[in-house]
Amino acid sequence: MTAVVALSGGIGGAKLALGLDRELAPGALTVVANPGDDFEHLGLTICPDVDTLVYTLAELANPELGWGRRGETWTFMEVLERLGGETWFRLGDGDLAMHVERTRRLAAGEGLAAITAGLASRLGIASRILPATEQRLRTIVETTDGALAFQHYFVRLRCAPVVTGFRFEGAERARAAPGVVEAIDGADAIVVCPSNPFISIDPILAVDDVRAALERRRAPLVVVSPVIGGDAVKGPTAKMFRELGLESSVGEVARHYAGLVDGLVIDEADAALAAELAVPTLVTRTLMRDLDDRRRLARETLDFARSLSGR
Ligand code: FO1
């Protein structure tokens, strides 16, 4: 395949994005990243999912945490704590350089897409990583404790509050970042990575011209389920489905993307449910423990998309 677009959040999605990056020719992959987790913190603009993708594709990611850099040191955080600063969101010493440099370039008037491309290229990444939008789009989590800014809910409160819904503040004014619509229009396949549908993929779909480009696409759109055997590998996906009164299942994942999805990739643990799904389904092993798993799942997903072309 000559051009593939992947939609991705952070940790889980980035694993498949790495597999796609390694399976495709250099430059064939464009990853459109969730902008909803972004926020301003300690005077810096933090783009967690963009950064997780950058570190993962550059093979610099912290294998234990999934976010941040491997071999990280934490002197900045230790000193900040000593000084009585805010330490609930942990910025490693090396990672800090990313946020400082991005914030400096934003203040100098550069766009987030160009900045991300520049930083990714310095780290040797051949694929394109694009934020879905350069405008401010922030996920607000509606909970029984009130509306919470995303990182406040996710990191500070460790996803404990009961979720009742989501809002994407600023989405109505957000436009697709330069390159996003062109990439979707020119794609041979679109892959929705195994990311949380509510907080990782929906913020991307909330950008009107991104959604419109996906709706008019000619290429097949394949979703890799983030739900395996009714649970998520990591993170609050299954908890969110349940709190919203939905079943945490591959059937609900398919329903979530109804009208967009042409094919669903599900795990062998869910094989028995395949017959009930209203979309063509590929059953395989979707748990990605190492690079071989990531590459194999990427290869199988691309083959599956190819088999759906022209339907
Ligand atoms: N996630 C955490 O659970 N705790 C943290 O302290 C934290 C810091 C952090 C710093 C930079 C960065 O790029 C990501 C960071 N994340 C942290 C992950 C972040 O909250 C992501 O939004 C989630 O992992 C969801 O994708």
Tab-separated table of C-alpha atoms in Angstrom, residues 23-126:
chain	number	residue	atom	x	y	z
A	23	GLU	CA	5.681	-2.626	7.670
A	24	LEU	CA	5.130	0.208	5.208
A	25	ALA	CA	7.622	1.963	2.942
A	26	PRO	CA	9.264	4.992	4.608
A	27	GLY	CA	6.904	7.959	4.386
A	28	ALA	CA	3.817	5.900	3.446
A	29	LEU	CA	2.183	6.292	6.872
A	30	THR	CA	0.461	9.381	8.265
A	31	VAL	CA	-0.659	9.131	11.878
A	32	VAL	CA	-3.386	11.567	12.912
A	33	ALA	CA	-3.121	12.073	16.666
A	34	ASN	CA	-5.762	12.830	19.287
A	35	PRO	CA	-5.569	16.514	20.287
A	36	GLY	CA	-8.093	16.247	23.150
A	37	ASP	CA	-5.524	15.304	25.842
A	38	ASP	CA	-3.440	18.438	25.163
A	39	PHE	CA	-3.246	21.044	27.879
A	40	GLU	CA	-1.241	23.912	29.275
A	41	HIS	CA	0.721	23.035	32.384
A	42	LEU	CA	3.510	24.894	34.208
A	43	GLY	CA	3.438	27.415	31.360
A	44	LEU	CA	4.099	24.698	28.755
A	45	THR	CA	1.949	23.252	25.974
A	46	ILE	CA	1.831	19.495	26.521
A	47	CYS	CA	0.597	17.206	23.707
A	48	PRO	CA	0.688	13.767	25.348
A	49	ASP	CA	-0.618	11.601	22.504
A	50	VAL	CA	1.528	13.314	19.863
A	51	ASP	CA	4.532	12.801	22.134
A	52	THR	CA	3.715	9.170	22.900
A	53	LEU	CA	3.557	8.563	19.136
A	54	VAL	CA	6.823	10.424	18.553
A	55	TYR	CA	8.678	8.560	21.308
A	56	THR	CA	7.203	5.192	20.275
A	57	LEU	CA	8.049	5.566	16.579
A	58	ALA	CA	11.533	6.821	17.489
A	59	GLU	CA	11.873	3.800	19.823
A	60	LEU	CA	12.524	6.144	22.714
A	61	ALA	CA	9.337	5.365	24.660
A	62	ASN	CA	9.365	4.332	28.297
A	63	PRO	CA	8.396	0.628	28.165
A	64	GLU	CA	7.016	0.522	31.734
A	65	LEU	CA	4.906	3.691	31.670
A	66	GLY	CA	3.959	3.707	27.977
A	67	TRP	CA	4.269	7.539	28.008
A	68	GLY	CA	7.439	9.601	28.355
A	69	ARG	CA	10.998	8.541	27.539
A	70	ARG	CA	12.982	5.425	28.387
A	71	GLY	CA	15.856	5.876	30.843
A	72	GLU	CA	14.238	9.093	32.067
A	73	THR	CA	15.520	11.009	35.120
A	74	TRP	CA	13.269	13.099	37.387
A	75	THR	CA	15.457	15.821	38.929
A	76	PHE	CA	13.116	18.576	37.705
A	77	MET	CA	10.147	16.954	39.462
A	78	GLU	CA	12.124	16.389	42.680
A	79	VAL	CA	13.246	20.018	42.821
A	80	LEU	CA	9.764	21.252	41.902
A	81	GLU	CA	8.301	19.235	44.765
A	82	ARG	CA	10.909	20.651	47.163
A	83	LEU	CA	9.879	24.131	46.046
A	84	GLY	CA	6.210	23.375	46.651
A	85	GLY	CA	5.264	23.323	42.951
A	86	GLU	CA	2.584	21.226	41.224
A	87	THR	CA	3.794	17.661	40.768
A	88	TRP	CA	0.677	15.595	40.020
A	89	PHE	CA	1.584	15.536	36.306
A	90	ARG	CA	5.094	14.152	35.962
A	91	LEU	CA	7.448	15.675	33.444
A	92	GLY	CA	10.771	13.859	33.097
A	93	ASP	CA	13.990	15.800	32.558
A	94	GLY	CA	14.429	14.691	28.929
A	95	ASP	CA	10.713	14.965	28.132
A	96	LEU	CA	10.741	18.521	29.467
A	97	ALA	CA	12.938	19.560	26.542
A	98	MET	CA	10.168	18.507	24.131
A	99	HIS	CA	7.578	20.702	25.866
A	100	VAL	CA	9.925	23.681	26.230
A	101	GLU	CA	10.948	23.567	22.564
A	102	ARG	CA	7.355	23.117	21.330
A	103	THR	CA	6.127	25.979	23.531
A	104	ARG	CA	8.937	28.248	22.303
A	105	ARG	CA	8.136	27.552	18.640
A	106	LEU	CA	4.396	28.045	19.199
A	107	ALA	CA	5.134	31.423	20.817
A	108	ALA	CA	7.315	32.288	17.804
A	109	GLY	CA	4.265	31.712	15.552
A	110	GLU	CA	4.962	28.246	14.087
A	111	GLY	CA	2.013	25.859	13.687
A	112	LEU	CA	1.724	22.667	15.747
A	113	ALA	CA	1.824	20.419	12.647
A	114	ALA	CA	5.102	21.923	11.390
A	115	ILE	CA	6.605	21.855	14.876
A	116	THR	CA	5.656	18.186	15.326
A	117	ALA	CA	7.049	17.314	11.885
A	118	GLY	CA	10.306	19.100	12.712
A	119	LEU	CA	10.738	17.375	16.073
A	120	ALA	CA	9.814	13.945	14.659
A	121	SER	CA	12.258	14.317	11.809
A	122	ARG	CA	15.065	15.274	14.224
A	123	LEU	CA	14.343	11.972	15.986
A	124	GLY	CA	14.632	10.018	12.732
A	125	ILE	CA	10.931	9.222	12.170
A	126	ALA	CA	9.991	8.627	8.526
